[in-house]
Each structure stands twice: as structure tokens, then as C-alpha cells.
Amino acid sequence: EIVMTQSPATLSVSPGERTTLSCRASQNIGSNLAWYQQKPGQAPRLLIFAASTRATGIPARFSGSGSGTDFTLTISSLQSEDIAVYYCQQYKNWPLTFGGGTKLEIK
Amino acid sequence: QVHLQESGPGLVKPSQTLSLTCTVSGGAISSGDDSYWSWIRQHPGKGLEWIGYIYHTGGSYYNPSLKSRVVMSVDTSKNQFSLKLSSVTAADTAVYYCARYLHDGSFDYWGQGTLVTVSS
């Protein structure tokens, strides 16, 4: 099983700041990575797939990068509605696995 | 726009079988060769755990960590797919989501989730 590790677990950020979240895979997954946003009481929402492709309707301030084992989700200018938990997910191998999440908090 | 809705008991006794159904609307469950109908769970305050998927033809794949207790099925006439998890314990208490998994690797549509509590 591929283990996905996200860091940091919690990130305090100010509105307007550029924010970078990290995700590391325990083995090479190529670009087979997706990112999700989950707000309290809601289901996760797909943000990025294929490591860097924005899903339909996702604002341009969200971008993904990386390949192999190290990946990054960047929010160029944090908005208040971006406060949520973010998860990465690999789909290189079965079983599909998720990272433990990074929680964004308002500073 | 595809919509998914979970349904089933919110309370299950230990050692019994958890049964949930996901009803799909806005598209036929049998359309799209690249759609795999999945179950994912989230323990309270924790991360996401993929349980498995079922294809509209009935083919399935389960997470090895749960494989011995999981059975999934599909009913294309009702546009539904289902999850059965046997011999549940308190560790199976979680919010259970159904979702569409695309062959490209992402879960693009999710149900709202349903909390299942295992308790006597």
C-alpha cells in the first residue's frame, strides 16, 4: 500500500497570503495524484487531478505541482472561503489511499 | 449533473452487518465505461479511507484491509449500488460516503455522507 503523508497537519494563514501545502508518497506515483477540499459537515470536493489539472469550476488561485513522490497544492491568495481541510489521494496503485489532511486555519 | 445519495440505518449493533445504499440520479449508473462506483469512509475527526468500488457489470475491488468483511452490489434497474460490511465493531463508526471514481483517478461526485454508529 502506498502511504501518503501530508504536511503540515495544521497551517495558520492570513487572508490574501500565498499558501503551500505538501504531500509526499511513499513510492513513485508519477502524476497520479488528486487534491480535495473538505469543509466542516460537507463531503470532499475535487480540486485537482493528474497532479496539476484543475477540476471543473475550481478557481485559478488553486494550483497543483509535482511528480514522483513530492507534490504541492498552492493557493495564490487565500480567501476566507478556502478555510477547510485539504487531502491528497494517489491512484497509481490499488488500494487507493489518502493523506491524513492539512487543516487551514485563520491566523 | 450527477447526484449521489446514501441511505441506510444510522445505528448498527456490534457484530451485525452494516448495509447502505447509494442512489444515483442525473445519469445512468451503467453509462460511461470509466465510472467506478465507490464507498469511502471517514472516522470522526479523521481522514478518508477508501473501502472499494463496484463496476456496473458487477466487477468489484475491495481494500485489502476490509476485504474479508465487505460485499458490494449494483442494481442498474434502480440506479443504485450498495455496501454491506459484516461483523461490525465500534471501530466501524464513521461517516460513509458514496462517490463516483473516474478511470482517470479522481472522485468527482460525492454523496453528502451518512453517519453510521456502531453501538449496542
Coordinates of C-alpha atoms in Angstrom, one line a residue:
Chain A
E1 CA 0.0 0.0 0.0
I2 CA 1.2 3.5 -0.9
V3 CA 1.3 5.7 2.2
M4 CA 0.6 9.4 1.6
T5 CA 2.0 11.9 4.1
Q6 CA 0.8 15.5 4.3
S7 CA 2.5 18.4 6.0
P8 CA 1.9 20.4 8.0
A9 CA -1.0 18.9 9.8
T10 CA -2.3 22.4 10.6
L11 CA -1.4 25.7 8.9
S12 CA -2.4 29.1 10.2
V13 CA -2.7 31.6 7.4
S14 CA -3.9 35.2 6.8
P15 CA -6.4 36.2 4.1
G16 CA -4.5 37.2 0.9
E17 CA -1.5 35.1 1.8
R18 CA 0.1 32.6 -0.6
T19 CA -0.3 29.2 0.9
T20 CA 1.6 26.0 0.1
L21 CA 0.5 22.5 1.2
S22 CA 2.7 19.4 0.8
C23 CA 2.0 15.8 0.1
R24 CA 4.6 13.0 -0.1
A25 CA 4.1 9.5 -1.4
S26 CA 6.0 6.5 0.0
Q27 CA 6.9 5.5 -3.6
N28 CA 6.9 6.9 -7.1
I29 CA 3.3 7.6 -8.2
G30 CA 4.1 9.7 -11.3
S31 CA 1.4 12.3 -11.7
N32 CA -1.3 10.1 -10.4
L33 CA -2.4 12.4 -7.6
A34 CA -5.6 14.3 -6.8
W35 CA -6.3 17.0 -4.2
Y36 CA -9.6 17.6 -2.4
Q37 CA -11.1 20.3 -0.2
Q38 CA -13.4 19.4 2.7
K39 CA -15.3 21.9 4.7
P40 CA -17.0 21.0 8.0
G41 CA -20.1 18.9 7.6
Q42 CA -19.5 18.5 3.8
A43 CA -18.2 15.9 1.5
P44 CA -14.8 16.4 -0.1
R45 CA -14.7 18.4 -3.3
L46 CA -12.3 17.6 -6.1
L47 CA -9.9 20.4 -6.8
I48 CA -7.0 19.0 -8.8
F49 CA -6.3 15.7 -10.7
A50 CA -3.3 14.4 -12.6
A51 CA -1.3 16.5 -10.1
S52 CA -1.8 19.8 -11.8
T53 CA -5.1 19.8 -13.7
R54 CA -7.9 21.9 -12.1
A55 CA -11.3 20.3 -11.9
T56 CA -14.3 22.0 -13.5
G57 CA -15.3 25.2 -11.7
I58 CA -12.2 25.4 -9.5
P59 CA -10.8 28.9 -9.2
A60 CA -7.5 29.7 -10.8
R61 CA -5.9 30.6 -7.4
F62 CA -5.7 26.8 -6.8
S63 CA -2.7 25.1 -8.5
G64 CA -1.0 21.8 -8.1
S65 CA 2.5 20.7 -9.0
G66 CA 4.9 17.9 -8.5
S67 CA 5.5 14.4 -9.7
G68 CA 7.1 11.2 -8.5
T69 CA 6.9 11.4 -4.7
D70 CA 6.6 15.1 -3.8
F71 CA 3.6 17.3 -4.6
T72 CA 2.3 20.7 -3.7
L73 CA -1.0 22.4 -3.6
T74 CA -0.7 26.2 -3.8
I75 CA -3.4 28.8 -3.1
S76 CA -2.1 32.0 -4.6
S77 CA -4.2 34.4 -2.4
L78 CA -6.1 32.8 0.4
Q79 CA -9.8 33.7 0.6
S80 CA -11.9 33.2 3.7
E81 CA -13.9 30.5 2.0
D82 CA -10.8 28.5 1.5
I83 CA -10.6 27.6 5.2
A84 CA -11.0 23.8 5.1
V85 CA -9.1 20.6 5.4
Y86 CA -7.2 19.5 2.2
Y87 CA -6.5 15.9 1.3
C88 CA -4.2 14.4 -1.3
Q89 CA -5.0 11.0 -2.9
Q90 CA -2.9 8.7 -5.0
Y91 CA -4.3 6.5 -7.8
K92 CA -1.1 4.9 -9.0
N93 CA -1.8 1.6 -7.2
W94 CA -4.7 -0.2 -5.6
P95 CA -5.8 0.3 -2.9
L96 CA -6.4 4.0 -3.4
T97 CA -5.1 5.9 -0.4
F98 CA -5.4 9.4 1.0
G99 CA -3.1 11.6 3.0
G100 CA -4.0 12.5 6.6
G101 CA -5.0 16.0 5.6
T102 CA -3.8 19.6 6.2
K103 CA -6.2 21.9 8.1
L104 CA -6.1 25.5 7.2
E105 CA -6.9 28.0 10.0
I106 CA -7.2 31.7 10.0
K107 CA -4.3 33.4 11.7
Chain B
Q1 CA -25.1 16.8 -13.1
V2 CA -24.7 13.5 -11.3
H3 CA -26.1 13.4 -7.8
L4 CA -25.5 10.6 -5.2
Q5 CA -27.5 10.0 -2.0
E6 CA -26.7 7.5 0.7
S7 CA -29.4 5.8 2.7
G8 CA -29.5 3.2 5.5
P9 CA -29.6 2.8 9.2
G10 CA -27.7 5.2 11.3
L11 CA -27.3 2.8 14.2
V12 CA -26.0 -0.8 13.9
K13 CA -25.3 -3.2 16.8
P14 CA -21.9 -4.7 17.3
S15 CA -21.3 -8.0 15.3
Q16 CA -24.2 -7.2 12.9
T17 CA -24.0 -6.1 9.3
L18 CA -23.9 -2.5 8.2
S19 CA -26.0 -2.0 5.0
L20 CA -26.0 1.1 2.9
T21 CA -27.4 2.0 -0.5
C22 CA -26.4 4.8 -2.8
T23 CA -28.9 6.1 -5.3
V24 CA -27.5 7.8 -8.3
S25 CA -29.5 10.4 -10.3
G26 CA -28.7 12.7 -13.2
G27 CA -27.1 9.8 -15.2
A28 CA -27.4 6.1 -15.6
I29 CA -25.1 4.1 -13.4
S30 CA -24.3 1.8 -16.4
S31 CA -23.3 4.7 -18.7
G32 CA -19.7 5.6 -19.0
D33 CA -17.1 2.9 -19.2
D34 CA -14.8 4.9 -17.0
S35 CA -17.1 5.2 -13.9
Y36 CA -16.4 3.1 -10.9
W37 CA -18.9 3.4 -8.0
S38 CA -17.1 3.6 -4.7
W39 CA -17.6 3.7 -1.0
I40 CA -15.3 5.8 1.2
R41 CA -15.5 6.3 5.0
Q42 CA -14.3 8.9 7.4
H43 CA -13.9 8.1 11.1
P44 CA -14.9 11.0 13.4
G45 CA -12.4 13.8 13.1
K46 CA -10.1 11.7 11.0
G47 CA -9.0 11.2 7.4
L48 CA -10.5 9.3 4.5
E49 CA -10.4 5.6 3.9
W50 CA -11.3 4.0 0.6
I51 CA -13.4 0.9 1.0
G52 CA -13.8 -0.3 -2.5
Y53 CA -15.6 0.0 -5.8
I54 CA -18.1 -1.8 -7.9
Y55 CA -18.5 -1.5 -11.7
H56 CA -21.9 -1.5 -13.4
T57 CA -21.2 -5.0 -14.7
G58 CA -20.7 -6.3 -11.1
G59 CA -17.0 -6.4 -11.1
S60 CA -15.5 -5.1 -7.8
Y61 CA -12.3 -4.4 -5.9
Y62 CA -12.1 -4.0 -2.2
N63 CA -9.5 -2.5 0.1
P64 CA -7.5 -5.5 1.4
S65 CA -7.8 -4.1 4.9
L66 CA -11.6 -4.6 4.8
K67 CA -11.9 -7.2 2.1
S68 CA -12.9 -10.1 4.3
R69 CA -16.0 -8.2 5.6
V70 CA -17.1 -6.2 2.6
V71 CA -19.6 -7.1 -0.2
M72 CA -20.7 -4.5 -2.8
S73 CA -23.5 -5.0 -5.3
V74 CA -25.2 -2.9 -8.0
D75 CA -28.7 -2.7 -9.3
T76 CA -28.8 -0.9 -12.6
S77 CA -32.6 -1.1 -12.9
K78 CA -32.8 1.1 -9.8
N79 CA -29.6 3.1 -10.5
Q80 CA -28.3 2.1 -7.1
F81 CA -25.3 0.4 -5.6
S82 CA -24.9 -1.0 -2.1
L83 CA -22.4 -1.7 0.6
K84 CA -22.5 -4.5 3.2
L85 CA -19.9 -4.6 6.0
S86 CA -20.2 -7.6 8.3
S87 CA -19.2 -8.2 11.9
V88 CA -19.0 -4.5 12.7
T89 CA -17.4 -3.1 15.8
A90 CA -17.2 0.4 17.3
A91 CA -14.1 0.9 15.0
D92 CA -16.5 0.9 12.1
T93 CA -18.3 4.0 13.4
A94 CA -17.8 6.6 10.6
V95 CA -19.4 8.8 8.0
Y96 CA -19.8 6.7 4.9
Y97 CA -19.7 8.4 1.5
C98 CA -20.6 7.0 -1.8
A99 CA -18.7 8.6 -4.8
R100 CA -18.0 8.2 -8.4
Y101 CA -14.5 7.2 -9.2
L102 CA -13.3 8.0 -12.7
H103 CA -10.8 5.9 -14.5
D104 CA -8.5 8.9 -14.7
G105 CA -8.2 8.5 -10.9
S106 CA -10.3 11.1 -9.2
F107 CA -13.6 11.1 -7.2
D108 CA -15.6 13.7 -9.0
Y109 CA -19.0 13.3 -7.5
W110 CA -19.8 12.5 -3.8
G111 CA -22.9 11.9 -1.8
Q112 CA -23.4 14.1 1.3
G113 CA -22.4 11.2 3.6
T114 CA -24.2 9.3 6.3
L115 CA -23.1 8.8 9.8
V116 CA -23.2 5.2 11.0
T117 CA -22.7 4.5 14.6
V118 CA -22.0 1.0 15.9
S119 CA -23.3 0.7 19.4
S120 CA -25.5 -1.6 21.5

